[in-house]
Amino acid sequence: MIADAVRSLARPRLRTHTVLPGFRVTVGFTLFYLCLIVLIPLAGLPIRTASMGWAAFWQTIADPRVLASYKVTFTTSFWAAAVNGVFGLIIAWVLVRYEFPGRRLVDAVVDLPFALPTAVAGITLTTLYTPNGWLGRPLATLGIPVAFTPTGITVALIFIGLPFVIRALQPVIQELDLELEEAATSLGARRWQVIHRVILPYLLPAWLTGVALAFARAIGEYGSVVFISGNMPMRTEIAPLLIVTKLEQYDYAGATAVAFVMLLVSFALLLAINILQAQTARRVSA
């Protein structure tokens, strides 16, 4: 018996074939596809920008109109992501933990910004929030103008970024065991302590991911913002619109310079958020 077992272990195993290709093939295809779709197009920005020279590059990005567009873009994107982070968490929690009539309909409506063309969303929001619109008229009487202001841009960015936070949190909330909350409550923890010590640390990595995706989506948004912003230079002009304006003026170098700065800032912010997310995940798992 022992000798047979030893011989069976010493016998060379036949190589098994699987339906999926091997590691080398999949990694090679992944790297090729990533380079073709992402890295090569992005590499065109610094290459094109480098042809300008430092003086022309600095003159382009330091222009007051360009700086104002950066300020509008990143400020409104930040506030939109912050609002989506709060209300996206609440909506995701309600959709997962509570049963109510029309829950599936509400869950389906969450994906509407994904399917709706951004231009249609922009026209609709502009119609609603103009001073004569259904929502804009009562807000205007309260002295809160929305359309053609940074507030209107923020509203549009909230609309297109909310699904990212909700869809990032829903599966994590579903996996959150109710016994953890019950155990904390049985040990004398109050409701706020359960939320602060048990629920939020568990949800934080996914929460940061959803907020980062919403923020990144907001930075590059064009269609839903171009109508409601009013496109007033130095006030409500966003950086993507300024890039399109430079392209229409055949200023390709200037457009790539503006886009290159946005790429650097977006990459730095996303890198910082990913590092924070990784640290948070390690701390929660520990």
Short mmCIF file of N, CA, C and O in Angstrom, two decimals, residues 46-111:
data_model
loop_
_atom_site.label_atom_id
_atom_site.label_comp_id
_atom_site.label_asym_id
_atom_site.label_seq_id
_atom_site.Cartn_x
_atom_site.Cartn_y
_atom_site.Cartn_z
N PRO A 46 1.49 64.27 -22.97
CA PRO A 46 2.81 64.85 -22.65
C PRO A 46 3.69 65.03 -23.87
O PRO A 46 4.49 65.96 -23.92
N ILE A 47 3.56 64.12 -24.85
CA ILE A 47 4.39 64.27 -26.06
C ILE A 47 4.01 65.53 -26.81
O ILE A 47 4.87 66.31 -27.24
N ARG A 48 2.72 65.75 -26.97
CA ARG A 48 2.26 66.95 -27.67
C ARG A 48 2.59 68.21 -26.86
O ARG A 48 2.97 69.24 -27.43
N THR A 49 2.46 68.12 -25.55
CA THR A 49 2.76 69.27 -24.71
C THR A 49 4.24 69.61 -24.73
O THR A 49 4.62 70.78 -24.68
N ALA A 50 5.09 68.58 -24.77
CA ALA A 50 6.53 68.82 -24.77
C ALA A 50 6.99 69.59 -26.01
O ALA A 50 8.00 70.30 -25.96
N SER A 51 6.24 69.48 -27.10
CA SER A 51 6.62 70.20 -28.32
C SER A 51 6.39 71.70 -28.21
O SER A 51 6.88 72.46 -29.03
N MET A 52 5.63 72.14 -27.19
CA MET A 52 5.35 73.56 -27.03
C MET A 52 6.55 74.34 -26.50
O MET A 52 6.75 75.50 -26.84
N GLY A 53 7.32 73.71 -25.65
CA GLY A 53 8.33 74.45 -24.93
C GLY A 53 7.78 74.93 -23.59
O GLY A 53 6.56 75.15 -23.44
N TRP A 54 8.67 75.07 -22.59
CA TRP A 54 8.23 75.41 -21.26
C TRP A 54 7.56 76.78 -21.19
O TRP A 54 6.57 76.97 -20.50
N ALA A 55 8.09 77.75 -21.90
CA ALA A 55 7.55 79.11 -21.83
C ALA A 55 6.11 79.15 -22.36
O ALA A 55 5.22 79.74 -21.72
N ALA A 56 5.89 78.55 -23.52
CA ALA A 56 4.54 78.54 -24.09
C ALA A 56 3.58 77.72 -23.24
O ALA A 56 2.41 78.09 -23.07
N PHE A 57 4.07 76.61 -22.68
CA PHE A 57 3.24 75.78 -21.82
C PHE A 57 2.80 76.55 -20.58
O PHE A 57 1.62 76.56 -20.22
N TRP A 58 3.75 77.21 -19.93
CA TRP A 58 3.41 77.96 -18.72
C TRP A 58 2.49 79.14 -19.04
O TRP A 58 1.58 79.45 -18.26
N GLN A 59 2.71 79.79 -20.17
CA GLN A 59 1.85 80.90 -20.54
C GLN A 59 0.42 80.43 -20.77
O GLN A 59 -0.54 81.15 -20.44
N THR A 60 0.27 79.22 -21.29
CA THR A 60 -1.08 78.69 -21.55
C THR A 60 -1.79 78.33 -20.27
O THR A 60 -2.94 78.74 -20.04
N ILE A 61 -1.14 77.58 -19.38
CA ILE A 61 -1.83 77.09 -18.19
C ILE A 61 -1.95 78.17 -17.12
O ILE A 61 -2.77 78.04 -16.20
N ALA A 62 -1.13 79.23 -17.20
CA ALA A 62 -1.20 80.31 -16.21
C ALA A 62 -2.12 81.43 -16.65
O ALA A 62 -2.25 82.43 -15.92
N ASP A 63 -2.78 81.27 -17.77
CA ASP A 63 -3.72 82.28 -18.23
C ASP A 63 -4.87 82.39 -17.23
O ASP A 63 -5.38 81.36 -16.74
N PRO A 64 -5.29 83.59 -16.87
CA PRO A 64 -6.38 83.72 -15.87
C PRO A 64 -7.65 82.97 -16.25
O PRO A 64 -8.33 82.42 -15.36
N ARG A 65 -7.98 82.94 -17.51
CA ARG A 65 -9.19 82.23 -17.92
C ARG A 65 -9.04 80.73 -17.69
O ARG A 65 -9.99 80.06 -17.25
N VAL A 66 -7.85 80.19 -17.97
CA VAL A 66 -7.61 78.76 -17.74
C VAL A 66 -7.64 78.44 -16.25
O VAL A 66 -8.25 77.45 -15.82
N LEU A 67 -7.00 79.28 -15.44
CA LEU A 67 -7.01 79.05 -14.00
C LEU A 67 -8.42 79.12 -13.42
O LEU A 67 -8.78 78.34 -12.53
N ALA A 68 -9.22 80.04 -13.94
CA ALA A 68 -10.61 80.14 -13.47
C ALA A 68 -11.40 78.88 -13.84
O ALA A 68 -12.22 78.40 -13.05
N SER A 69 -11.14 78.32 -15.03
CA SER A 69 -11.84 77.10 -15.43
C SER A 69 -11.42 75.92 -14.56
O SER A 69 -12.25 75.07 -14.21
N TYR A 70 -10.13 75.86 -14.20
CA TYR A 70 -9.69 74.81 -13.28
C TYR A 70 -10.39 74.93 -11.93
O TYR A 70 -10.84 73.93 -11.36
N LYS A 71 -10.47 76.14 -11.44
CA LYS A 71 -11.10 76.36 -10.13
C LYS A 71 -12.57 75.93 -10.16
O LYS A 71 -13.04 75.24 -9.24
N VAL A 72 -13.30 76.31 -11.20
CA VAL A 72 -14.70 75.93 -11.31
C VAL A 72 -14.84 74.41 -11.40
O VAL A 72 -15.67 73.80 -10.72
N THR A 73 -14.00 73.79 -12.23
CA THR A 73 -14.11 72.35 -12.45
C THR A 73 -13.84 71.56 -11.19
O THR A 73 -14.65 70.71 -10.78
N PHE A 74 -12.73 71.82 -10.54
CA PHE A 74 -12.35 71.00 -9.38
C PHE A 74 -13.18 71.34 -8.15
O PHE A 74 -13.47 70.45 -7.34
N THR A 75 -13.59 72.59 -8.00
CA THR A 75 -14.41 72.95 -6.84
C THR A 75 -15.79 72.30 -6.93
O THR A 75 -16.26 71.68 -5.96
N THR A 76 -16.44 72.45 -8.06
CA THR A 76 -17.77 71.85 -8.21
C THR A 76 -17.71 70.33 -8.17
O THR A 76 -18.61 69.69 -7.62
N SER A 77 -16.64 69.74 -8.73
CA SER A 77 -16.50 68.28 -8.68
C SER A 77 -16.32 67.80 -7.25
O SER A 77 -16.87 66.76 -6.86
N PHE A 78 -15.55 68.54 -6.47
CA PHE A 78 -15.35 68.16 -5.06
C PHE A 78 -16.66 68.20 -4.28
O PHE A 78 -16.99 67.24 -3.56
N TRP A 79 -17.41 69.29 -4.41
CA TRP A 79 -18.65 69.39 -3.66
C TRP A 79 -19.68 68.37 -4.14
O TRP A 79 -20.45 67.82 -3.32
N ALA A 80 -19.71 68.10 -5.43
CA ALA A 80 -20.64 67.09 -5.94
C ALA A 80 -20.28 65.71 -5.39
O ALA A 80 -21.16 64.94 -4.99
N ALA A 81 -18.98 65.37 -5.36
CA ALA A 81 -18.57 64.08 -4.82
C ALA A 81 -18.86 63.99 -3.32
O ALA A 81 -19.25 62.93 -2.82
N ALA A 82 -18.69 65.10 -2.60
CA ALA A 82 -18.99 65.10 -1.17
C ALA A 82 -20.48 64.86 -0.91
O ALA A 82 -20.86 64.07 -0.04
N VAL A 83 -21.33 65.54 -1.66
CA VAL A 83 -22.78 65.35 -1.51
C VAL A 83 -23.17 63.92 -1.87
O VAL A 83 -23.96 63.27 -1.17
N ASN A 84 -22.61 63.41 -2.97
CA ASN A 84 -22.91 62.03 -3.36
C ASN A 84 -22.42 61.03 -2.33
O ASN A 84 -23.03 59.97 -2.14
N GLY A 85 -21.29 61.34 -1.67
CA GLY A 85 -20.80 60.44 -0.64
C GLY A 85 -21.78 60.30 0.52
O GLY A 85 -21.97 59.20 1.04
N VAL A 86 -22.41 61.40 0.92
CA VAL A 86 -23.36 61.36 2.04
C VAL A 86 -24.67 60.69 1.62
O VAL A 86 -25.11 59.70 2.22
N PHE A 87 -25.29 61.23 0.58
CA PHE A 87 -26.61 60.73 0.19
C PHE A 87 -26.53 59.39 -0.53
O PHE A 87 -27.48 58.60 -0.48
N GLY A 88 -25.40 59.11 -1.20
CA GLY A 88 -25.24 57.80 -1.81
C GLY A 88 -25.19 56.70 -0.77
O GLY A 88 -25.76 55.62 -0.97
N LEU A 89 -24.53 56.96 0.37
CA LEU A 89 -24.49 55.98 1.45
C LEU A 89 -25.89 55.75 2.02
O LEU A 89 -26.29 54.60 2.26
N ILE A 90 -26.63 56.81 2.22
CA ILE A 90 -27.99 56.67 2.78
C ILE A 90 -28.88 55.89 1.82
O ILE A 90 -29.61 54.97 2.23
N ILE A 91 -28.85 56.24 0.54
CA ILE A 91 -29.71 55.55 -0.44
C ILE A 91 -29.33 54.08 -0.57
O ILE A 91 -30.20 53.20 -0.61
N ALA A 92 -28.02 53.79 -0.62
CA ALA A 92 -27.59 52.40 -0.72
C ALA A 92 -28.03 51.60 0.50
O ALA A 92 -28.47 50.44 0.38
N TRP A 93 -27.93 52.19 1.68
CA TRP A 93 -28.35 51.50 2.90
C TRP A 93 -29.85 51.22 2.88
O TRP A 93 -30.29 50.12 3.24
N VAL A 94 -30.64 52.18 2.47
CA VAL A 94 -32.09 52.00 2.43
C VAL A 94 -32.46 50.93 1.40
O VAL A 94 -33.33 50.07 1.67
N LEU A 95 -31.84 50.93 0.23
CA LEU A 95 -32.18 49.96 -0.80
C LEU A 95 -31.83 48.53 -0.40
O LEU A 95 -32.49 47.58 -0.84
N VAL A 96 -30.80 48.37 0.43
CA VAL A 96 -30.38 47.02 0.82
C VAL A 96 -31.10 46.55 2.07
O VAL A 96 -31.56 45.41 2.14
N ARG A 97 -31.27 47.42 3.05
CA ARG A 97 -31.75 46.97 4.36
C ARG A 97 -33.25 47.07 4.55
O ARG A 97 -33.78 46.48 5.50
N TYR A 98 -33.96 47.78 3.71
CA TYR A 98 -35.39 47.98 3.93
C TYR A 98 -36.20 47.50 2.73
O TYR A 98 -35.77 47.64 1.57
N GLU A 99 -37.35 46.94 3.05
CA GLU A 99 -38.32 46.53 2.03
C GLU A 99 -39.46 47.54 2.02
O GLU A 99 -40.05 47.82 3.06
N PHE A 100 -39.78 48.09 0.86
CA PHE A 100 -40.87 49.06 0.75
C PHE A 100 -41.42 48.99 -0.67
O PHE A 100 -40.74 48.55 -1.61
N PRO A 101 -42.67 49.39 -0.85
CA PRO A 101 -43.25 49.35 -2.19
C PRO A 101 -42.46 50.22 -3.17
O PRO A 101 -42.13 51.37 -2.88
N GLY A 102 -42.16 49.65 -4.33
CA GLY A 102 -41.43 50.39 -5.35
C GLY A 102 -39.93 50.37 -5.18
O GLY A 102 -39.22 51.15 -5.83
N ARG A 103 -39.41 49.49 -4.30
CA ARG A 103 -37.97 49.46 -4.06
C ARG A 103 -37.20 49.09 -5.33
O ARG A 103 -36.15 49.67 -5.62
N ARG A 104 -37.72 48.11 -6.06
CA ARG A 104 -37.03 47.70 -7.29
C ARG A 104 -37.06 48.80 -8.34
O ARG A 104 -36.10 48.97 -9.10
N LEU A 105 -38.13 49.55 -8.36
CA LEU A 105 -38.21 50.67 -9.31
C LEU A 105 -37.18 51.74 -8.95
O LEU A 105 -36.49 52.27 -9.84
N VAL A 106 -37.08 52.05 -7.67
CA VAL A 106 -36.08 53.03 -7.24
C VAL A 106 -34.67 52.53 -7.54
O VAL A 106 -33.80 53.30 -7.99
N ASP A 107 -34.44 51.25 -7.33
CA ASP A 107 -33.13 50.67 -7.61
C ASP A 107 -32.80 50.75 -9.09
O ASP A 107 -31.64 50.96 -9.47
N ALA A 108 -33.80 50.60 -9.94
CA ALA A 108 -33.57 50.72 -11.38
C ALA A 108 -33.34 52.16 -11.80
O ALA A 108 -32.53 52.44 -12.71
N VAL A 109 -34.03 53.09 -11.15
CA VAL A 109 -33.88 54.51 -11.49
C VAL A 109 -32.47 55.01 -11.17
O VAL A 109 -31.98 55.94 -11.81
N VAL A 110 -31.81 54.36 -10.20
CA VAL A 110 -30.45 54.77 -9.84
C VAL A 110 -29.52 54.71 -11.05
O VAL A 110 -28.62 55.54 -11.21
N ASP A 111 -29.74 53.74 -11.93
CA ASP A 111 -28.89 53.57 -13.10
C ASP A 111 -29.27 54.49 -14.26
O ASP A 111 -28.63 54.43 -15.32
#
